[in-house]
Coordinates of N, CA and C in Angstrom, one line a residue:
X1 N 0.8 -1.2 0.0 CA 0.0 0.0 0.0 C 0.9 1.2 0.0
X2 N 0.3 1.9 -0.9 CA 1.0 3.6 -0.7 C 0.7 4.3 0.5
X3 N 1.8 5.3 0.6 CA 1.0 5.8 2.0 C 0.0 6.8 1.4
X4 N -0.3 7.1 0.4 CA -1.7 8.0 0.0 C -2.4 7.3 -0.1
X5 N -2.6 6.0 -0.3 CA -3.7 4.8 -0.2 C -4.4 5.1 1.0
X6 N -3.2 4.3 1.9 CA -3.7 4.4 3.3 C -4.0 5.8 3.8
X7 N -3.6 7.1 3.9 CA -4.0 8.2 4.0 C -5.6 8.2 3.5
X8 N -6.1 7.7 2.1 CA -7.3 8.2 1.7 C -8.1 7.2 2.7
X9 N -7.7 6.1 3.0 CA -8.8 4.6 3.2 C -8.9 5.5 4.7
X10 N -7.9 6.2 5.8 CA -8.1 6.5 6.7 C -9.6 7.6 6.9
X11 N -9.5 8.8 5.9 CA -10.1 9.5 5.8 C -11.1 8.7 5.1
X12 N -11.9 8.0 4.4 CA -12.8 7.4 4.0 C -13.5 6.8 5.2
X13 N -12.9 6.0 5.7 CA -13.4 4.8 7.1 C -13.7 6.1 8.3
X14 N -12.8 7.0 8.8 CA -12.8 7.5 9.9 C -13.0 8.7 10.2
X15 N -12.7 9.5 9.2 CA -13.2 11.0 8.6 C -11.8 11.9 9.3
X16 N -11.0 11.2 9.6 CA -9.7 12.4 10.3 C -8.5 11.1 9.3
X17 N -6.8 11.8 9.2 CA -5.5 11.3 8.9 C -5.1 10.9 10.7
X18 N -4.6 9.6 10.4 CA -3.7 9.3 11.5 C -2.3 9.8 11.1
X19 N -2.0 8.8 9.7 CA 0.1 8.5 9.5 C -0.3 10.1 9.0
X20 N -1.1 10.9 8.9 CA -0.5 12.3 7.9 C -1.0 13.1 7.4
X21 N -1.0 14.0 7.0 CA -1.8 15.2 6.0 C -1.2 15.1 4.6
X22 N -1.6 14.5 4.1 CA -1.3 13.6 2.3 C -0.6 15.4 1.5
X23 N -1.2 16.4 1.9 CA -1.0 17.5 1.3 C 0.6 17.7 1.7
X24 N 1.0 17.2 2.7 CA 2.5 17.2 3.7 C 3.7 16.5 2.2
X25 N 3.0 15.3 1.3 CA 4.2 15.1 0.5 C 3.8 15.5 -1.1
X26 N 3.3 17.4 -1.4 CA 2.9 18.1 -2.1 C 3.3 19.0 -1.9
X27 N 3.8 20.0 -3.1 CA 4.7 21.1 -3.2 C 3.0 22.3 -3.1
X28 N 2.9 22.8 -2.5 CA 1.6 23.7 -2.3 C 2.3 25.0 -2.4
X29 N 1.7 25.6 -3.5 CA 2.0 27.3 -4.1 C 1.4 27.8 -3.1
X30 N 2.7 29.1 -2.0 CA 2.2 30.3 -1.7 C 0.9 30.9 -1.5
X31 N 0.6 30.9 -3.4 CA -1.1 31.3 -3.4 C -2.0 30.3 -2.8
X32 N -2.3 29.6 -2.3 CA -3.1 28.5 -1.9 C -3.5 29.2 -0.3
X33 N -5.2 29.1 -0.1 CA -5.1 29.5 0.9 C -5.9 28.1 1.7
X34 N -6.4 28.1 3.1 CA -7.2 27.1 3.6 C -8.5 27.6 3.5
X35 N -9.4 26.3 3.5 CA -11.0 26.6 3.1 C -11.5 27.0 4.0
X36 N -11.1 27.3 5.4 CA -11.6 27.9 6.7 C -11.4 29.6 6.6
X37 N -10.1 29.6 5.4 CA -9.7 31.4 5.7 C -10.5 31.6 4.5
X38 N -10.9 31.1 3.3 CA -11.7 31.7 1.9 C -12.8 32.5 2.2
X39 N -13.0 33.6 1.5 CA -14.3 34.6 1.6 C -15.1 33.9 0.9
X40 N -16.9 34.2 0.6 CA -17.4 33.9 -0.1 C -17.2 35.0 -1.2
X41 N -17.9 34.7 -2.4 CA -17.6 35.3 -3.9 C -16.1 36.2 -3.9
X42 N -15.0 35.4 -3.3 CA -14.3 35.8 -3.2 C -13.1 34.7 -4.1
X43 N -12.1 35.3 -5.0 CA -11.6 34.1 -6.0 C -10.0 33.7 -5.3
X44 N -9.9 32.5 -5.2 CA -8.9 31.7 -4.1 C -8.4 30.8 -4.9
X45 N -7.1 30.2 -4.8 CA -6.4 29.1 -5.1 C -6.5 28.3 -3.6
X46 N -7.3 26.9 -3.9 CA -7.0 26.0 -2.3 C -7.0 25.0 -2.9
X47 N -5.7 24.3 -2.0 CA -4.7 22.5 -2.7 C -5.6 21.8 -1.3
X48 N -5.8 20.4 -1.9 CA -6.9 19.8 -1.0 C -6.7 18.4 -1.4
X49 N -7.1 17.6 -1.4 CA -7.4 15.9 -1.8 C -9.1 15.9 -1.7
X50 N -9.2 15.4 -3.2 CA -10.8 15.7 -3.8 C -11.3 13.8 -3.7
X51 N -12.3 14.2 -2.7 CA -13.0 12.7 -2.7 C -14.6 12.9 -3.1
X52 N -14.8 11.5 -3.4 CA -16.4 11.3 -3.8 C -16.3 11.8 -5.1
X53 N -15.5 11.8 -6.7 CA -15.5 12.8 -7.5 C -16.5 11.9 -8.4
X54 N -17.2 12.7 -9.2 CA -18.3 12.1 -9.7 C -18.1 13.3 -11.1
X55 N -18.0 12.3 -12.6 CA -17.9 13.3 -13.8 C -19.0 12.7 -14.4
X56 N -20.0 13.9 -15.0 CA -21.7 13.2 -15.6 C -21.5 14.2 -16.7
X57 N -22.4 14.1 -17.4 CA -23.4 15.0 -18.1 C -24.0 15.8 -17.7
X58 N -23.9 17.3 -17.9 CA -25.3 17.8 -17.4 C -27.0 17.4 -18.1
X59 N -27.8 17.8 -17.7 CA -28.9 17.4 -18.2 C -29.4 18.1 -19.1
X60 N -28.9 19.6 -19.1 CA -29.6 20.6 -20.1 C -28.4 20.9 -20.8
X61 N -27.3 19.9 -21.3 CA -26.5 20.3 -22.5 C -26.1 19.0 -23.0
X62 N -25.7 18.2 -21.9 CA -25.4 16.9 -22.2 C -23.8 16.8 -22.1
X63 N -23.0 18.1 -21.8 CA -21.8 18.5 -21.6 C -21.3 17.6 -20.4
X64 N -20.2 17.2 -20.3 CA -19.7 17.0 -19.4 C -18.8 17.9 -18.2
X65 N -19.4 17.4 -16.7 CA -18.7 18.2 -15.5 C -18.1 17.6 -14.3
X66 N -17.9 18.0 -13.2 CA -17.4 17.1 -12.2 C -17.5 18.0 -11.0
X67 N -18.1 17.2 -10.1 CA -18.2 17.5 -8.5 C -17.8 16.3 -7.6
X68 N -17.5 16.9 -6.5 CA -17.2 16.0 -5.6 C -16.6 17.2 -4.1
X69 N -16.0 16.1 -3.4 CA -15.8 17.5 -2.3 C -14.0 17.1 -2.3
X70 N -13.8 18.9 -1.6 CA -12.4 18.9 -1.5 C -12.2 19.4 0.0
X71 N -11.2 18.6 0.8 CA -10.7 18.3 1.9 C -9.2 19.2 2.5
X72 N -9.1 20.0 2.9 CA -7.6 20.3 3.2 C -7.6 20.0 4.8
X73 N -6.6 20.8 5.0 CA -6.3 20.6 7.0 C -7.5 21.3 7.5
X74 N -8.1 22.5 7.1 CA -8.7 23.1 8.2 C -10.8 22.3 7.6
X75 N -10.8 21.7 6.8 CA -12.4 21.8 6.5 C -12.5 21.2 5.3
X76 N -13.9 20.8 4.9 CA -14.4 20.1 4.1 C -15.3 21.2 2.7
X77 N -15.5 21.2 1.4 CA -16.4 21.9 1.3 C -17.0 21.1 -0.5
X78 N -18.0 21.5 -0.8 CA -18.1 20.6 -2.2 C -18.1 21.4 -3.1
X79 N -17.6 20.7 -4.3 CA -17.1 21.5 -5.4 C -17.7 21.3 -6.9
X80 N -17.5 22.3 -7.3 CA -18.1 21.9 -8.9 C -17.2 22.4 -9.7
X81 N -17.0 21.5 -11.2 CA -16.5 22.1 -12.2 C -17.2 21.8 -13.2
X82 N -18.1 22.8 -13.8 CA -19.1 23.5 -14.9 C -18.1 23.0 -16.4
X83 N -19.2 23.1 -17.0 CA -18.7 22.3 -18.5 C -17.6 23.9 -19.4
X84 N -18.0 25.1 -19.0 CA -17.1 25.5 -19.6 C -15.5 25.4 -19.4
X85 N -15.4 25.3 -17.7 CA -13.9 25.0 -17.3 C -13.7 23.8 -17.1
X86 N -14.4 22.8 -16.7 CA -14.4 21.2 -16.9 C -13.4 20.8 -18.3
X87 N -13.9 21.3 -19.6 CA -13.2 21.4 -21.1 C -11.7 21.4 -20.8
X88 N -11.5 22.6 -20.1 CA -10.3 23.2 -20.4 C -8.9 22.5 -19.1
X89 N -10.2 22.2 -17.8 CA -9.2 21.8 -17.1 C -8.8 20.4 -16.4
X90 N -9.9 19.4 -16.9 CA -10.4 18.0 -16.6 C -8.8 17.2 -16.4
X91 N -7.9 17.8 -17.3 CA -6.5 16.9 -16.9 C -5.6 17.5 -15.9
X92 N -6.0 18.4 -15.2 CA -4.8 18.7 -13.9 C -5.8 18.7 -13.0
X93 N -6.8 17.7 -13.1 CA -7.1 17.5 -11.9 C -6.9 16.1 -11.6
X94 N -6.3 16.1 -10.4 CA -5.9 14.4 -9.6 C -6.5 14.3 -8.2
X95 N -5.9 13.2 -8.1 CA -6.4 12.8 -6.3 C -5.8 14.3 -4.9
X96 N -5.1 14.9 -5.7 CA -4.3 15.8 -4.3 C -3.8 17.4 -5.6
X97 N -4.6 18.1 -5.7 CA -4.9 18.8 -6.8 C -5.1 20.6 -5.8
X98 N -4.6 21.9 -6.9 CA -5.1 23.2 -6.2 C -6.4 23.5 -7.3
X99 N -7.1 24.0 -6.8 CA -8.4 24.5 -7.5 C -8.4 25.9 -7.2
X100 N -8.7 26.1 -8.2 CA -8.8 28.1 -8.6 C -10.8 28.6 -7.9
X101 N -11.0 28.7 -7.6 CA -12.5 29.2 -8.0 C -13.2 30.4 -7.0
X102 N -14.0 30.4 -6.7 CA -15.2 31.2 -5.5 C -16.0 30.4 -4.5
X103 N -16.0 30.1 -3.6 CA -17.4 30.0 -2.8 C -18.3 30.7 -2.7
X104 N -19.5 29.7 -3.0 CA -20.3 30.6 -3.2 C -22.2 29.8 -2.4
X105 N -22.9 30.8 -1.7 CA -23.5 30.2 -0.9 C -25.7 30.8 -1.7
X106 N -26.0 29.4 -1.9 CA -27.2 29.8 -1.7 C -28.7 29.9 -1.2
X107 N -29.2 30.4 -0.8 CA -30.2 30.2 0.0 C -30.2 29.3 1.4
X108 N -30.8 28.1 0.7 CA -31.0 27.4 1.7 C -29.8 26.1 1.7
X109 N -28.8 26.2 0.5 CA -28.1 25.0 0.6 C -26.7 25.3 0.9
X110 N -25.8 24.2 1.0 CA -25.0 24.2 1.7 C -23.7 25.3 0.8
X111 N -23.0 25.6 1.0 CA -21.9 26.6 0.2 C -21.5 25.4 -0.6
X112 N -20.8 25.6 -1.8 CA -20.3 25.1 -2.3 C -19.1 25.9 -3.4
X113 N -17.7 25.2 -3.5 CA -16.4 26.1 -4.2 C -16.7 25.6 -5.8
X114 N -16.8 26.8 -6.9 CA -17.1 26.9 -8.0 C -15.8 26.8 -8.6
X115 N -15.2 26.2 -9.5 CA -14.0 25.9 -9.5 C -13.6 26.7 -11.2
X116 N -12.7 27.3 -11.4 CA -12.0 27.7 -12.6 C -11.1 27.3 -13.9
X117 N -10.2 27.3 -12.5 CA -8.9 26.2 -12.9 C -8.6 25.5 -11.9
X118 N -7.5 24.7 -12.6 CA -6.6 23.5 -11.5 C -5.3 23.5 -12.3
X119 N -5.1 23.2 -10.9 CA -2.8 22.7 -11.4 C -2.9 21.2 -10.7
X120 N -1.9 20.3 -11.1 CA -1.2 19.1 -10.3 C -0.5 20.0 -9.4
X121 N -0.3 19.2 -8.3 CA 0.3 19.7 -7.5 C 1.7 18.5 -7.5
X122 N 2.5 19.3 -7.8 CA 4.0 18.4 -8.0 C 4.5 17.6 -6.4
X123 N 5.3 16.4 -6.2 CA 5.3 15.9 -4.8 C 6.4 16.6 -5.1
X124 N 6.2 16.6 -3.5 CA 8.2 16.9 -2.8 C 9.3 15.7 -3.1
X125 N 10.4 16.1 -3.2 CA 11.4 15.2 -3.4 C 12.1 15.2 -2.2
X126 N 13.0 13.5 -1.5 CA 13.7 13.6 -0.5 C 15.4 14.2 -0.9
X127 N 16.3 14.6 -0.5 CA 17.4 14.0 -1.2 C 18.2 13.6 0.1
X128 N 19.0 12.8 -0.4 CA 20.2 12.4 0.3 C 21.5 12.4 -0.4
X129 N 22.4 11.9 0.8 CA 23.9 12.1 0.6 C 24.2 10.5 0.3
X130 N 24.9 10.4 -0.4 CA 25.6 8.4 -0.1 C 27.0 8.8 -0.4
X131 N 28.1 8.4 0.6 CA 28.9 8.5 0.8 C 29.8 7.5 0.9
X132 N 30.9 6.8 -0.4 CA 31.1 5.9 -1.0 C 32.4 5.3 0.2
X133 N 32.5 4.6 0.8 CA 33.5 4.2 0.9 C 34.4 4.7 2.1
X134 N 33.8 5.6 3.1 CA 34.5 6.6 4.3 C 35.3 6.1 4.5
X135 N 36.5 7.0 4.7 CA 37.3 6.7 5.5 C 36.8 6.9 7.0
X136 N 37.7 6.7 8.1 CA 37.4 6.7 9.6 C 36.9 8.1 10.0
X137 N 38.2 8.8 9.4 CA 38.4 10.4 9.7 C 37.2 10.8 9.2
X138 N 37.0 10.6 8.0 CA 35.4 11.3 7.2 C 34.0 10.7 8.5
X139 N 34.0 9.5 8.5 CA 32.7 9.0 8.9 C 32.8 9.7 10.7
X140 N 33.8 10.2 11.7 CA 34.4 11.3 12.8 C 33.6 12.4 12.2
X141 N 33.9 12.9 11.4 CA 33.5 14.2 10.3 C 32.1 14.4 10.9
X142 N 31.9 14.0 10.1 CA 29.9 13.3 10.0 C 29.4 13.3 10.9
X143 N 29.9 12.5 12.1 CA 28.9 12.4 13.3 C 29.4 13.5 14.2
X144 N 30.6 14.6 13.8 CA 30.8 15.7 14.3 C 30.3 17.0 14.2
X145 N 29.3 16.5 13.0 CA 28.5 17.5 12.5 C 27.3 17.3 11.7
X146 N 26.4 16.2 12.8 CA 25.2 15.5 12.5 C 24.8 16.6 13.1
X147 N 23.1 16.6 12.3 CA 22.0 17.7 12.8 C 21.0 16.7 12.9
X148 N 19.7 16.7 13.8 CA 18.7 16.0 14.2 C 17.7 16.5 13.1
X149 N 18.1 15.3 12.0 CA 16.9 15.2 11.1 C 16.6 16.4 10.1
X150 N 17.4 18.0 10.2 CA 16.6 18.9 9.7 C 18.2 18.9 8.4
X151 N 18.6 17.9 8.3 CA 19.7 18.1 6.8 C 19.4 17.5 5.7
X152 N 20.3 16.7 5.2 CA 20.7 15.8 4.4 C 20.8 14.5 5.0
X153 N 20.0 13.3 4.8 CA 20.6 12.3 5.3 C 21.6 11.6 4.8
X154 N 22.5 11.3 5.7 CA 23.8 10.6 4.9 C 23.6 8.7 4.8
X155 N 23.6 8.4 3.7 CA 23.8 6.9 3.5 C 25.1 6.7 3.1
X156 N 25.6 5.8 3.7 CA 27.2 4.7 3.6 C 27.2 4.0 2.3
X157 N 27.6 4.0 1.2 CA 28.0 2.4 0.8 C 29.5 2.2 0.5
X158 N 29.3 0.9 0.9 CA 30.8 0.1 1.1 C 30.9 -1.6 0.2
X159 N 32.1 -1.8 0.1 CA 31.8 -2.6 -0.7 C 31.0 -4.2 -0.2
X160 N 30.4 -3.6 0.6 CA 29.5 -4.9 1.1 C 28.1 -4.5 0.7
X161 N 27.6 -3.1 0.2 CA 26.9 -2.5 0.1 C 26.2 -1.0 0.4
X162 N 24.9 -0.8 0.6 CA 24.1 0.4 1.2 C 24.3 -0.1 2.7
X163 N 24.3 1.1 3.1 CA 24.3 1.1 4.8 C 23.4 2.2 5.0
X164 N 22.3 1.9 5.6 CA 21.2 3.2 5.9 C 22.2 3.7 7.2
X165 N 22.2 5.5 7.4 CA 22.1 5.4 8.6 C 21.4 7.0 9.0
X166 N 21.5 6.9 10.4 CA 20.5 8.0 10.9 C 21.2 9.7 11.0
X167 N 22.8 9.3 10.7 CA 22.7 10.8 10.4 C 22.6 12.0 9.1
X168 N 22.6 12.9 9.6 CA 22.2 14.0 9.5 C 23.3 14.9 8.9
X169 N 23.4 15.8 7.3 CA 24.2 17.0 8.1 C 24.0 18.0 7.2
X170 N 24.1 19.2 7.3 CA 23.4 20.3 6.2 C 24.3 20.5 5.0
X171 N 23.7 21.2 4.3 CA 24.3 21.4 2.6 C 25.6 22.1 2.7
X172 N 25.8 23.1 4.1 CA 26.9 23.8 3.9 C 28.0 23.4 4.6
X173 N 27.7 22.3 5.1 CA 29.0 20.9 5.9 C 29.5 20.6 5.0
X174 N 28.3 19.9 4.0 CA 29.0 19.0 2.7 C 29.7 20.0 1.5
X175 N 29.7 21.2 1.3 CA 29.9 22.3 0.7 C 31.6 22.2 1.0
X176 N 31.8 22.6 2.4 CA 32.7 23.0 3.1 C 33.7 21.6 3.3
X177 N 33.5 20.3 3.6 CA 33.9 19.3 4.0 C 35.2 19.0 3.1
X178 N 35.4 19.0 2.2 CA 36.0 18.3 1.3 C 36.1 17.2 0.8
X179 N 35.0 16.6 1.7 CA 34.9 14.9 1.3 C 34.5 15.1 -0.4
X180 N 35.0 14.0 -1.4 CA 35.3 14.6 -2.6 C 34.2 13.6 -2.9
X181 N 34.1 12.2 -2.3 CA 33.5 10.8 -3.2 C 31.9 11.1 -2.4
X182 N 31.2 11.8 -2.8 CA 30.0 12.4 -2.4 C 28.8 11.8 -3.6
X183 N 27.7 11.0 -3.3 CA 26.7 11.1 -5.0 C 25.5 11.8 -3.9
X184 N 25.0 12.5 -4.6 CA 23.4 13.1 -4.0 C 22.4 12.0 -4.8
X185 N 21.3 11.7 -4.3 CA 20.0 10.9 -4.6 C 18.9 11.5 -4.1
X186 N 17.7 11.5 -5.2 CA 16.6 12.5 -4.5 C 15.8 11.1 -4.9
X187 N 14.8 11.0 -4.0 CA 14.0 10.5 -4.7 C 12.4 10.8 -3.8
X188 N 11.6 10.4 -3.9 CA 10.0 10.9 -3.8 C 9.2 10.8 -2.7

């Protein structure tokens, strides 16, 4: 299982994230606000994870649109995308998506975000350090200027292989170090 699997099945079964806020491994634009801070008829960018998505026909064109609700940290709210912008924007929308639109409230029903556009929202990348072969003095180095978690993690390999390990150390250690046999790895 992915952990966005299990992220959604959580929120599906239980209505709250245990392992996370799915939005946590998503690059979220600046512009993005939370659905708790949006005005109504007021035009917002908010990055969310869209459940229940349902794409039909309307009845009085035959056009195709899509609703469902969109979820961030602070609130829930349901969404529409109308056949004019549905056309234009049906492929940047995914499971963890920013929507452009308005809220907008009527009468007696519940508000609902009128949607514009949409972007993918790109994941974050991890990177790390692997560091080929240390000498004693280098791997001294390292744990002389480990940081708790907020660097680069350093992985070992040696010729027995990968060696995970738990430290830590920032971009301007390794900058500065001179350890020469350095590969970076980013991965997702």
């Amino acid at each position: 299982w992915s952990s966005l699997k299990c992220i959604q099945d959580e929120l599906e079964y239980t209505s709250t994230y245990f392992s996370g806020d799915p939005l946590d491994q998503y690059v979220v634009s600046k512009d993005c606000i939370n659905i708790a801070d949006a005005e109504e008829d007021k035009i917002v960018w908010i990055a969310g994870v869209l459940t229940d998505v349902e794409t039909r026909k309307t009845r009085a064109s035959a056009q195709m649109m899509m609703s469902g609700v969109l979820t961030d940290r602070t609130g829930s709210i349901p969404f529409a995308i109308y056949p004019q912008a549905y056309e234009r924007i049906h492929d940047s929308v995914g499971l963890v998506t920013a929507l452009k639109g308005r809220i907008v409230a009527k009468d007696d029903e519940e508000p609902k975000f009128i949607v514009s556009d949409a972007k993918v929202l790109p994941q974050k990348t991890k990177t790390r350090i692997v560091l080929e072969n240390p000498t004693d003095e280098e791997l001294a180095l390292i744990r002389a200027n480990h940081v708790m978690k907020k660097g680069l993690r350093v992985d070992l390999k040696t010729d027995s292989g990968m060696i995970p390990s738990k430290m830590y150390v920032t971009k301007e250690f390794i900058e500065a170090s001179g350890i020469n046999h350095i590969l970076i790895a980013s991965t997702t």
